[in-house]
CSV table of C-alpha atoms in Angstrom, one decimal:
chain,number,residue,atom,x,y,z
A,1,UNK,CA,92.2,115.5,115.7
A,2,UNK,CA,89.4,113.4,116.8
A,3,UNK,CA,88.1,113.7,120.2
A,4,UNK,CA,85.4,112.0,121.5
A,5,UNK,CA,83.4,112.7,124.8
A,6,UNK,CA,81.0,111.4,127.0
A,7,UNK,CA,79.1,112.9,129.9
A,8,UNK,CA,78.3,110.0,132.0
A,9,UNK,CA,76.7,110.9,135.6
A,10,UNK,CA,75.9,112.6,138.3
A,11,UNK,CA,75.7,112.3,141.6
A,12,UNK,CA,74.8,113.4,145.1
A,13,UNK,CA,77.3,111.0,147.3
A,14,UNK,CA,80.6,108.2,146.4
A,15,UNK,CA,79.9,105.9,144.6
A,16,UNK,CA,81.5,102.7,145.8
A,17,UNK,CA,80.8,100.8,142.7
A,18,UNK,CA,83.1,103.2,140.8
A,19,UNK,CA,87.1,102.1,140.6
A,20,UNK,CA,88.0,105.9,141.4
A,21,UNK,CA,85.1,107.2,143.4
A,22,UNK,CA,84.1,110.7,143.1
A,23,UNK,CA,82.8,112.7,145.8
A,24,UNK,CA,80.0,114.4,146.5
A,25,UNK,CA,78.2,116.9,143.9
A,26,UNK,CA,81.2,115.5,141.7
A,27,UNK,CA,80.6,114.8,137.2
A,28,UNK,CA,82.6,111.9,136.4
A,29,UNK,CA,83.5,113.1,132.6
A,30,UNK,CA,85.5,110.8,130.3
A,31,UNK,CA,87.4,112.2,128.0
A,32,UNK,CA,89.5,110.3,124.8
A,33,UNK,CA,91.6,112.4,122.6
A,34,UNK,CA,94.7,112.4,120.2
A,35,UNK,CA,97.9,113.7,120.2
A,36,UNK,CA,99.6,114.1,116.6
A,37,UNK,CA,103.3,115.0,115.9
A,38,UNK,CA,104.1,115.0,111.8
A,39,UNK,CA,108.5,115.2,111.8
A,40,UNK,CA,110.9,114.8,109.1
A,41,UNK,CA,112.8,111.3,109.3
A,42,UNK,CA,116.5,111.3,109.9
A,43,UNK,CA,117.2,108.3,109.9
A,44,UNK,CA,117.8,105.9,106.4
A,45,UNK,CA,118.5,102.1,106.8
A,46,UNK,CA,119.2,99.6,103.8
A,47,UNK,CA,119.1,95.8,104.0
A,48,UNK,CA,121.6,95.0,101.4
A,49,UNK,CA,123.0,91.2,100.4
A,50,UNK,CA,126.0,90.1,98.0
A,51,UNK,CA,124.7,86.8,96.7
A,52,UNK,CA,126.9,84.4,95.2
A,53,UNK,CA,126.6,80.7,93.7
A,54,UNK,CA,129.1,78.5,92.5
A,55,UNK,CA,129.6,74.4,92.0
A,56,UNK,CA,130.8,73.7,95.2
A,57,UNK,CA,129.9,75.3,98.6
A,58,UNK,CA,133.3,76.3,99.0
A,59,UNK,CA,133.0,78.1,95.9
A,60,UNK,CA,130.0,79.6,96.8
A,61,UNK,CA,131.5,81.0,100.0
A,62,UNK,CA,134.8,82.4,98.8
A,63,UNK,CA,133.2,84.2,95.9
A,64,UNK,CA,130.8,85.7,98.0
A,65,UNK,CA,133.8,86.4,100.5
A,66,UNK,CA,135.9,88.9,98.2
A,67,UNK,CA,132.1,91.0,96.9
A,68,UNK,CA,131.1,91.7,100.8
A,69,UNK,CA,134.9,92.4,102.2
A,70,UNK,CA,134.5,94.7,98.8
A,71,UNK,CA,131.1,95.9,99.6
A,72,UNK,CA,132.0,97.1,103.1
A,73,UNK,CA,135.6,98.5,102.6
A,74,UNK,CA,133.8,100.7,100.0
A,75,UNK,CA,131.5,101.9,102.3
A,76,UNK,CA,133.8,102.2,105.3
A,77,UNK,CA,136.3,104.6,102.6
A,78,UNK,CA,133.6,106.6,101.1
A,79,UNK,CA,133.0,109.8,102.8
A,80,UNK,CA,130.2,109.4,103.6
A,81,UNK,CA,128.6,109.7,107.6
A,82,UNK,CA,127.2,106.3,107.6
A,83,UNK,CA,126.2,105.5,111.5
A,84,UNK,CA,126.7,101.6,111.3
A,85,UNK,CA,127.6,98.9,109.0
A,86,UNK,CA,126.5,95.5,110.7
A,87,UNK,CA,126.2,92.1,109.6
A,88,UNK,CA,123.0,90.8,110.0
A,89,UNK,CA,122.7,87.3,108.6
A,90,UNK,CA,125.0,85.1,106.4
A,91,UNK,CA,124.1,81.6,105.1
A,92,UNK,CA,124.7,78.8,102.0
A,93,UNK,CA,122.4,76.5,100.7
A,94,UNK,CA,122.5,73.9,98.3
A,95,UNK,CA,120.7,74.9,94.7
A,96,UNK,CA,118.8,71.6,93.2
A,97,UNK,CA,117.5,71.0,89.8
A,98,UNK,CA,114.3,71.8,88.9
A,99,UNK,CA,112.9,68.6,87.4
A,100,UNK,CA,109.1,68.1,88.0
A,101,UNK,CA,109.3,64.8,86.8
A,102,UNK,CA,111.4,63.8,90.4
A,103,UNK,CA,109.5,60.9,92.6
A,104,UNK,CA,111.5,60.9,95.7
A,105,UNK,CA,113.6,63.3,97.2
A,106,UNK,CA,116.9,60.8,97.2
A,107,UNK,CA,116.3,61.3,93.3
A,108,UNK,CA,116.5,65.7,93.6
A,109,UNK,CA,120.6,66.7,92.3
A,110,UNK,CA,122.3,69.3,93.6
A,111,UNK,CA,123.7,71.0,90.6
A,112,UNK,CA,126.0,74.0,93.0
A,113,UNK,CA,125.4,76.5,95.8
A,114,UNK,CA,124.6,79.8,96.7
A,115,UNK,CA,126.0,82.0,99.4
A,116,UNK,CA,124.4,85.3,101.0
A,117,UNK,CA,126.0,87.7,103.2
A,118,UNK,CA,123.2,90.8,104.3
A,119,UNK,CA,124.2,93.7,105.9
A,120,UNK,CA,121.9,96.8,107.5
A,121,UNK,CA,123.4,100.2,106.5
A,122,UNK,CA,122.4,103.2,108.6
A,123,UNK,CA,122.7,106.8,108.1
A,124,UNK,CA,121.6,109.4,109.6
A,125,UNK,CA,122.2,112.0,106.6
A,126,UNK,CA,119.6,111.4,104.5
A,127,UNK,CA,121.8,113.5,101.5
A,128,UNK,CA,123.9,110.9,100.8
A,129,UNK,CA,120.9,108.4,100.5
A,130,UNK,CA,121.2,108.1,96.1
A,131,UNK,CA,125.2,108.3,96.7
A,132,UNK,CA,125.4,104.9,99.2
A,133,UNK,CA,122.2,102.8,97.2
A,134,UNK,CA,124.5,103.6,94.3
A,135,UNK,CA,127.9,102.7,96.1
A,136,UNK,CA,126.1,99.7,97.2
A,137,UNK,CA,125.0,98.5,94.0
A,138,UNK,CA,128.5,99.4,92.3
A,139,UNK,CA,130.9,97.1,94.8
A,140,UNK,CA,129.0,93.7,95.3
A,141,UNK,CA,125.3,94.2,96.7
A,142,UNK,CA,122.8,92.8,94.1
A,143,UNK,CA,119.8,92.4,96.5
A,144,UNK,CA,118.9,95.9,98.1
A,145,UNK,CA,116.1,96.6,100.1
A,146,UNK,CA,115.4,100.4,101.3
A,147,UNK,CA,115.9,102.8,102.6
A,148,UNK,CA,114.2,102.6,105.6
A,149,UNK,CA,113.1,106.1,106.7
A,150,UNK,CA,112.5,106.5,110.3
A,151,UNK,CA,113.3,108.9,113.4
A,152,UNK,CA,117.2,108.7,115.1
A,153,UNK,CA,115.5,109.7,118.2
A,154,UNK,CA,111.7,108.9,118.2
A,155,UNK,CA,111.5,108.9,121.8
A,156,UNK,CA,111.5,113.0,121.7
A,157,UNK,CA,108.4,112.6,119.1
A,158,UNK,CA,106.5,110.4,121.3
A,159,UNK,CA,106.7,112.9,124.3
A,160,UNK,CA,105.5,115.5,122.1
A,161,UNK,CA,102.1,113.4,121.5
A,162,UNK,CA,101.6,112.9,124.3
A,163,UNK,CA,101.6,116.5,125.6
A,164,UNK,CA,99.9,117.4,122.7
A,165,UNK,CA,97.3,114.0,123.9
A,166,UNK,CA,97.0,115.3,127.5
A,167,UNK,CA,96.6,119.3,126.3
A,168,UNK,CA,93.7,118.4,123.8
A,169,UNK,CA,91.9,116.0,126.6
A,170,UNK,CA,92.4,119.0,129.3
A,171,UNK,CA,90.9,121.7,126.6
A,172,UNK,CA,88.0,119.5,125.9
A,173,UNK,CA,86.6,118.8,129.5
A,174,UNK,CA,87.1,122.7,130.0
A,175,UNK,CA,84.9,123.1,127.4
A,176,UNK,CA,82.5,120.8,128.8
A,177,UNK,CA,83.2,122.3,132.4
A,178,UNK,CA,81.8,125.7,131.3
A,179,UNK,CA,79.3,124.5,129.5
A,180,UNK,CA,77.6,123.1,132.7
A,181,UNK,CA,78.9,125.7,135.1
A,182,UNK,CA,81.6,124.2,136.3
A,183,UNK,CA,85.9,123.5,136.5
A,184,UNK,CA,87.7,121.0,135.4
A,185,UNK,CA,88.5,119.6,138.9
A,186,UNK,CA,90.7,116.0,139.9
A,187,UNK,CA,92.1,113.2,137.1
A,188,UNK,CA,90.6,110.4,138.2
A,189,UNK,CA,92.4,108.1,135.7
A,190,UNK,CA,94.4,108.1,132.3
A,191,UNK,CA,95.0,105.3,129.7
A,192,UNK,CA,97.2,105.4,126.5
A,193,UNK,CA,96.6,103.4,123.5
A,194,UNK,CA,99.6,101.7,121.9
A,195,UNK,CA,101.4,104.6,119.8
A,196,UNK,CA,102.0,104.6,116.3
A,197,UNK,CA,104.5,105.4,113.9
A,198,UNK,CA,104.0,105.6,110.4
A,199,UNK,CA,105.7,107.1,107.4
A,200,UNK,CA,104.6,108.8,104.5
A,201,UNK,CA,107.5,108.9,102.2
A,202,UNK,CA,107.9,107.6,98.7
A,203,UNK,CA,111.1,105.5,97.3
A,204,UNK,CA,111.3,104.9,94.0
A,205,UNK,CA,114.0,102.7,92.8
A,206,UNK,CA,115.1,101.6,89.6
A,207,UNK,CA,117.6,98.7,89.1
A,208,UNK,CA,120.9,100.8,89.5
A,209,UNK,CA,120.1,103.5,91.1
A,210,UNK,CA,117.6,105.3,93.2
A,211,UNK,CA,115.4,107.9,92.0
A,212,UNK,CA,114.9,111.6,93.1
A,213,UNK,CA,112.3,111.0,95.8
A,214,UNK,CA,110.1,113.5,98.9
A,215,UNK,CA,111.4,112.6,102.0
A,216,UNK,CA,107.9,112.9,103.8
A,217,UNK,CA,106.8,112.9,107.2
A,218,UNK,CA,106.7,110.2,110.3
A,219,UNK,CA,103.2,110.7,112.1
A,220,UNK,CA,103.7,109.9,115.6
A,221,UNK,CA,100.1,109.2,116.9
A,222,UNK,CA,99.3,108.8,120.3
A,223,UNK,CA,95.6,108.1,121.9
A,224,UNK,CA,95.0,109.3,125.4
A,225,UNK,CA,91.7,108.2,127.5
A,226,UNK,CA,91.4,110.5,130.9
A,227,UNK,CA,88.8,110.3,133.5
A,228,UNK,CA,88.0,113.8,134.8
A,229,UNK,CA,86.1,115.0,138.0
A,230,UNK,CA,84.0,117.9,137.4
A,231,UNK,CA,83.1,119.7,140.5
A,232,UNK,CA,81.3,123.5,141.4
């Protein structure tokens, strides 16, 4: 936790100049602090793709048709608790030749095509995370990214920063308060910075299937400014 303090001024009467003013015989005591929560993730998301080519674009599609309608009936009969199964981006492009000896681009051949269908797979029992990579990788999906570990409900994490944010600023101007005689008295003002989220889990995986790995921790950080008035 890093908390950093600064004692700026007294004074006698209100200061006009001052966006809260303080009364009189008031400290004006700034106060930043942080608020960290560390909580398992319980969330896993994959980015998965079936990519397909063929000489025509209509060849392209249709093969890469019967892999994905493969792909997610396999997933949709497995029983397994996956939360979603949606569709995120499908597409065909043309493949060219690679001749570096081309001088215009009416001269570049199109020699077939190649199809992509990507899908995000959620679950929210991490468990089954080696069973659906493998699944995945068994009925179609040759370009998997993940998983993805994150927080179902990070909302809930987030509030407990930021009591633990407000509960560190409140102990530190006490602190200061005694020190000098006297009580924690009005907030003046309060800030947040942006909060973050980061992970500290490990994936490791191979090419067909994914390796034992430590779940980790999400750190939700956030950092809380608070103007205090310190009064006798």
């Amino acid at each position: 936790m890093r908390l950093v303090t600064w004692l700026l001024l007294f004074i006698s009467a209100p200061v006009a100049a001052q966006s809260v003013q303080l009364q009189t015989g008031e400290i004006l005591l700034k106060v930043e602090a942080e608020g960290v929560v560390r909580t398992a993730p319980d969330r896993a998301t994959f980015d998965a793709a079936v990519v397909t080519s063929g000489t025509t674009a209509l060849d392209a599609i249709g093969a890469n048709n019967v892999l994905a309608n493969r792909l997610i009936d396999a997933l949709r009969g497995e029983n397994v608790p996956i939360v979603t199964i949606e569709t995120r981006r499908v597409s065909v492009e043309p493949r060219y030749r690679d001749d570096r000896n081309i001088r215009a681009p009416s001269d570049v051949e199109i020699v077939g095509y190649v199809a992509s269908n990507r899908v995000t797979v959620m679950l929210d029992e991490l468990e089954h995370i080696p069973a659906v990579y493998a699944l995945m990788s068994e009925n179609g999906a040759n370009d998997i990214d993940g998983p993805q570990l994150s927080l179902a409900n990070p909302e809930a994490a987030l509030r407990e920063a930021r009591a633990r944010a407000v509960e560190a600023a409140r102990l530190e101007a006490e602190d200061y308060a005694s020190a000098f005689g006297m009580r924690v008295g009005r907030v003046l003002q309060a800030s947040e910075r942006n909060p973050q989220f980061e992970s500290s889990n490990a994936i490791i995986v191979t090419a067909s299937r994914i390796a034992p790995f430590a779940i980790g921790e999400i750190e939700t950080s956030v950092e809380l400014w608070v103007d205090y008035a310190l009064e006798r």
